[in-house]
Coordinates of C-alpha atoms in Angstrom, one line a residue:
M1 CA 116.4 133.2 102.7
N2 CA 116.0 129.7 104.1
T3 CA 116.2 129.7 107.7
Q4 CA 116.0 125.8 108.4
S5 CA 117.1 125.2 112.0
T6 CA 120.1 123.1 112.6
P7 CA 119.6 119.9 114.7
P8 CA 121.7 120.3 118.0
E9 CA 123.9 117.6 116.9
L10 CA 125.1 119.3 113.6
T11 CA 127.4 121.6 115.2
A12 CA 131.1 122.2 114.4
S13 CA 132.3 120.2 117.5
S14 CA 130.2 117.2 116.7
E15 CA 132.5 116.2 114.2
N16 CA 135.1 115.9 116.7
T17 CA 133.4 114.7 119.9
A18 CA 132.0 111.5 121.3
S19 CA 128.5 113.2 121.3
A20 CA 127.9 112.9 117.4
P21 CA 125.3 110.1 116.8
A22 CA 126.9 106.9 116.2
F23 CA 124.1 105.4 114.2
S24 CA 124.8 107.6 111.0
P25 CA 127.7 109.4 109.8
L26 CA 127.4 113.0 109.8
Y27 CA 127.9 113.5 106.1
Q28 CA 124.6 111.0 105.9
Q29 CA 122.7 113.6 108.2
I30 CA 123.7 116.5 106.0
K31 CA 122.7 114.3 103.0
G32 CA 119.3 113.8 104.4
L33 CA 119.0 117.5 105.2
I34 CA 119.8 118.3 101.6
L35 CA 117.3 115.7 100.6
Q36 CA 114.7 117.6 102.5
S37 CA 115.4 120.7 100.7
L38 CA 115.0 118.9 97.3
Q39 CA 111.9 117.3 98.4
A40 CA 110.3 120.5 99.4
A41 CA 111.4 122.1 96.2
E42 CA 113.6 124.7 97.9
W43 CA 115.9 124.1 94.9
K44 CA 114.0 123.2 91.7
P45 CA 115.2 120.9 89.0
G46 CA 118.0 122.7 86.8
E47 CA 118.7 125.3 89.4
S48 CA 121.9 125.6 91.2
I49 CA 122.1 124.9 94.9
P50 CA 124.1 127.0 97.5
S51 CA 127.9 126.5 97.4
E52 CA 129.6 124.0 99.6
M53 CA 130.9 127.0 101.6
D54 CA 127.3 128.3 102.1
L55 CA 126.0 124.8 103.0
A56 CA 128.8 124.2 105.4
A57 CA 127.9 127.5 107.2
R58 CA 124.1 126.6 107.1
Y59 CA 124.6 123.3 108.7
R60 CA 127.7 124.3 110.8
V61 CA 129.8 121.4 109.5
S62 CA 133.1 121.4 107.3
Q63 CA 133.1 121.8 103.6
G64 CA 134.7 118.2 103.6
T65 CA 131.3 116.9 105.2
V66 CA 129.2 118.8 102.6
R67 CA 131.4 117.7 99.8
K68 CA 131.0 114.0 100.8
A69 CA 127.1 114.5 101.0
I70 CA 126.9 116.2 97.6
D71 CA 129.2 113.4 96.1
E72 CA 126.6 110.8 97.1
L73 CA 123.8 112.8 95.8
A74 CA 125.5 113.3 92.6
G75 CA 126.2 109.5 92.5
D76 CA 122.4 108.9 92.9
N77 CA 121.9 111.1 89.9
L78 CA 120.0 113.8 92.1
L79 CA 122.6 116.4 91.8
V80 CA 124.9 117.3 88.9
R81 CA 128.3 119.0 89.2
R82 CA 129.3 121.4 86.3
Q83 CA 133.0 122.3 86.2
G84 CA 133.6 126.0 87.1
K85 CA 129.5 126.4 87.4
G86 CA 128.6 124.8 90.5
T87 CA 126.3 122.0 91.7
F88 CA 122.8 121.7 90.2
V89 CA 119.6 119.8 90.7
A90 CA 119.3 117.1 88.2
T91 CA 116.6 117.3 85.7
H92 CA 114.9 114.9 83.3
A93 CA 115.5 117.6 80.5
E94 CA 119.0 116.7 80.5
Q95 CA 120.1 114.0 77.8
H96 CA 122.0 111.8 79.9
V97 CA 119.3 111.8 82.6
Q98 CA 116.6 111.2 80.0
Y99 CA 118.0 108.0 79.1
R100 CA 118.7 106.7 82.8
F101 CA 115.4 104.7 83.1
L102 CA 115.3 103.7 79.3
K103 CA 117.6 100.5 79.0
L104 CA 116.5 99.2 75.7
V105 CA 119.1 100.2 73.1
P106 CA 119.5 99.2 69.3
D107 CA 121.7 96.4 68.3
S108 CA 123.8 98.9 66.3
G109 CA 124.6 102.3 67.6
D110 CA 123.0 103.9 70.7
L111 CA 119.9 105.6 71.8
S112 CA 121.2 109.2 70.6
S113 CA 121.9 108.0 67.2
E114 CA 118.7 106.2 66.7
G115 CA 116.8 109.6 67.6
P116 CA 113.9 110.3 69.5
A117 CA 111.0 107.8 69.7
Q118 CA 107.9 108.4 67.7
R119 CA 105.2 108.5 70.4
T120 CA 101.5 107.5 70.0
I121 CA 99.2 107.9 73.1
V122 CA 96.7 104.9 72.8
D123 CA 94.7 105.8 75.8
C124 CA 94.7 108.1 78.9
R125 CA 91.8 107.9 81.4
R126 CA 91.1 108.3 84.9
L127 CA 89.7 105.1 86.8
R128 CA 89.5 103.5 90.3
A129 CA 92.5 101.8 91.4
S130 CA 92.3 98.0 91.8
A131 CA 93.4 96.5 95.0
E132 CA 96.9 95.6 93.2
I133 CA 97.4 98.8 91.9
A134 CA 96.6 100.6 95.1
R135 CA 98.9 98.5 97.1
T136 CA 101.8 99.1 94.5
L137 CA 101.2 102.8 94.8
A138 CA 100.6 103.1 98.4
L139 CA 97.0 103.9 97.9
R140 CA 93.6 102.9 99.1
S141 CA 91.7 100.6 97.0
G142 CA 89.2 102.5 94.8
D143 CA 91.4 105.7 94.9
T144 CA 91.6 107.4 91.6
V145 CA 94.6 106.6 89.4
V146 CA 95.6 107.9 86.0
Q147 CA 96.2 104.9 83.2
V148 CA 98.1 105.8 80.0
R149 CA 98.8 103.4 77.4
R150 CA 101.3 104.5 74.4
V151 CA 103.4 102.9 71.9
L152 CA 107.0 104.1 71.3
A153 CA 108.5 103.3 67.8
F154 CA 111.9 103.8 66.4
A155 CA 112.4 104.5 62.6
G156 CA 108.8 103.7 62.1
V157 CA 108.8 100.5 63.9
P158 CA 106.7 99.9 66.9
T159 CA 109.2 98.7 69.4
I160 CA 107.7 99.5 73.0
L161 CA 104.2 99.1 74.3
E162 CA 103.6 100.6 77.8
D163 CA 101.0 100.7 80.2
L164 CA 101.3 103.0 83.2
W165 CA 99.4 103.8 86.4
L166 CA 100.0 107.2 88.3
P167 CA 98.2 108.4 91.4
G168 CA 95.4 110.6 90.5
G169 CA 96.1 113.5 93.1
P170 CA 99.4 114.5 92.1
F171 CA 98.7 114.1 88.3
K172 CA 95.3 115.9 88.3
G173 CA 94.9 117.6 84.8
L174 CA 97.0 114.9 83.0
S175 CA 95.4 114.1 79.7
A176 CA 96.1 112.4 76.2
E177 CA 96.3 115.9 74.6
R178 CA 98.8 117.0 77.1
L179 CA 101.1 113.9 76.7
A180 CA 100.8 114.3 73.0
E181 CA 101.9 117.8 73.0
Y182 CA 104.8 117.4 75.2
H183 CA 108.0 116.5 73.0
G184 CA 110.3 115.6 75.7
P185 CA 110.7 112.7 77.9
M186 CA 107.4 111.7 79.9
Y187 CA 109.4 112.0 83.4
G188 CA 110.5 115.8 82.2
L189 CA 106.7 116.4 81.9
F190 CA 105.9 114.8 85.4
E191 CA 108.7 117.1 86.5
S192 CA 108.0 120.5 85.0
E193 CA 104.1 120.4 84.8
F194 CA 103.3 118.2 88.1
G195 CA 106.3 118.8 90.3
V196 CA 107.0 115.2 90.4
R197 CA 110.4 114.0 90.1
M198 CA 111.4 110.2 89.7
V199 CA 114.6 109.6 91.5
R200 CA 114.9 105.7 91.5
A201 CA 113.1 102.6 90.3
D202 CA 112.7 99.0 90.7
E203 CA 112.3 96.6 87.8
K204 CA 111.4 93.1 87.3
I205 CA 112.1 91.5 84.1
R206 CA 110.8 88.3 82.2
A207 CA 109.9 86.7 78.8
V208 CA 106.2 86.8 77.9
L209 CA 104.1 86.2 74.8
P210 CA 101.8 88.9 73.7
D211 CA 98.1 88.6 73.7
E212 CA 96.2 89.6 70.4
G213 CA 95.7 93.3 71.2
Q214 CA 99.5 93.4 72.0
Q215 CA 100.3 91.7 69.0
A216 CA 98.5 94.3 66.9
L217 CA 99.8 97.4 68.5
L218 CA 103.6 96.2 68.2
A219 CA 102.9 94.7 64.7
V220 CA 104.2 91.3 65.6
P221 CA 103.2 87.8 64.7
A222 CA 101.4 85.6 67.4
G223 CA 104.0 83.6 69.4
T224 CA 106.6 86.3 69.1
P225 CA 108.5 86.4 72.4
L226 CA 108.5 89.9 74.2
L227 CA 110.5 91.4 76.9
S228 CA 108.2 92.2 79.8
V229 CA 109.6 95.0 82.3
E230 CA 107.5 96.1 85.3
R231 CA 108.9 99.2 87.0
V232 CA 107.8 101.2 90.2
A233 CA 109.4 104.5 89.9
Y234 CA 109.8 106.5 93.2
T235 CA 110.1 110.2 94.0
Y236 CA 111.9 111.7 97.1
N237 CA 111.2 109.9 100.4
D238 CA 110.6 106.4 98.9
T239 CA 107.1 107.5 97.8
P240 CA 105.9 105.3 95.0
M241 CA 104.5 107.5 92.0
E242 CA 104.3 105.2 89.0
L243 CA 103.8 101.6 88.2
R244 CA 104.7 100.9 84.6
R245 CA 104.7 97.7 82.5
G246 CA 106.3 97.8 79.3
L247 CA 106.6 95.0 76.5
Y248 CA 109.7 95.2 74.4
R249 CA 110.5 93.9 71.1
T250 CA 114.0 92.4 71.1
D251 CA 114.4 91.7 67.3
S252 CA 116.5 94.7 66.6
H253 CA 117.1 96.1 70.2
H254 CA 118.3 94.6 73.4
Y255 CA 118.2 95.4 77.1
H256 CA 121.3 97.0 78.5
N257 CA 122.3 97.6 82.1
A258 CA 125.6 98.6 83.2
L259 CA 126.4 97.3 86.7
S260 CA 129.0 98.5 89.0

């Protein structure tokens, strides 16, 4: 049983006294403590977390405070509430999470109706990080990174060309063979095999023209405009774990993002 100590300010009385820290609402402090447990893999992806009552007792706060913290974590797609079953750590194996970071959708239908992408691993190798890659992944120049290039095709049509750079340490043992053998989403592999869970990402999008190699891999003629999407994905504690540069064909697909 986890015996994580409770900070002095997180007591039952702190919710109703002037001694409660003014810089952070109490539920935000509880959210931070739950995040610490997620980061430490106390509860693994797909597993249930303790009930609100148990967490309230553990942190010595009200159930309402715990509920508000869990609501925010569920809104961040880190936890999933299941009616009558409890609250679970979100996993990239779940369908709605699989598509969370894939915003390219067909002009007709949706991703689920289109079926899974056919994936071709073009290359997977370990190399020294350039200054730019190292800076993006918070590494030192020359540190080892894993570079992956793959093509995603839908209905036999190559649609996405991706180049990925991953820090070498956490992804020791990642190979083209392992990527080709795994039939779920790539982030699901990172989660289950390497213990790395991507929780958020920043993206930059612009229009570009492909070079000759990119034209060949995507089977498009010279001068075809493509959508360039550069993504930095982070695990817990805002630690960068992936730089991904994708080129998207948009003759039968479009980039969709729901804003709220």
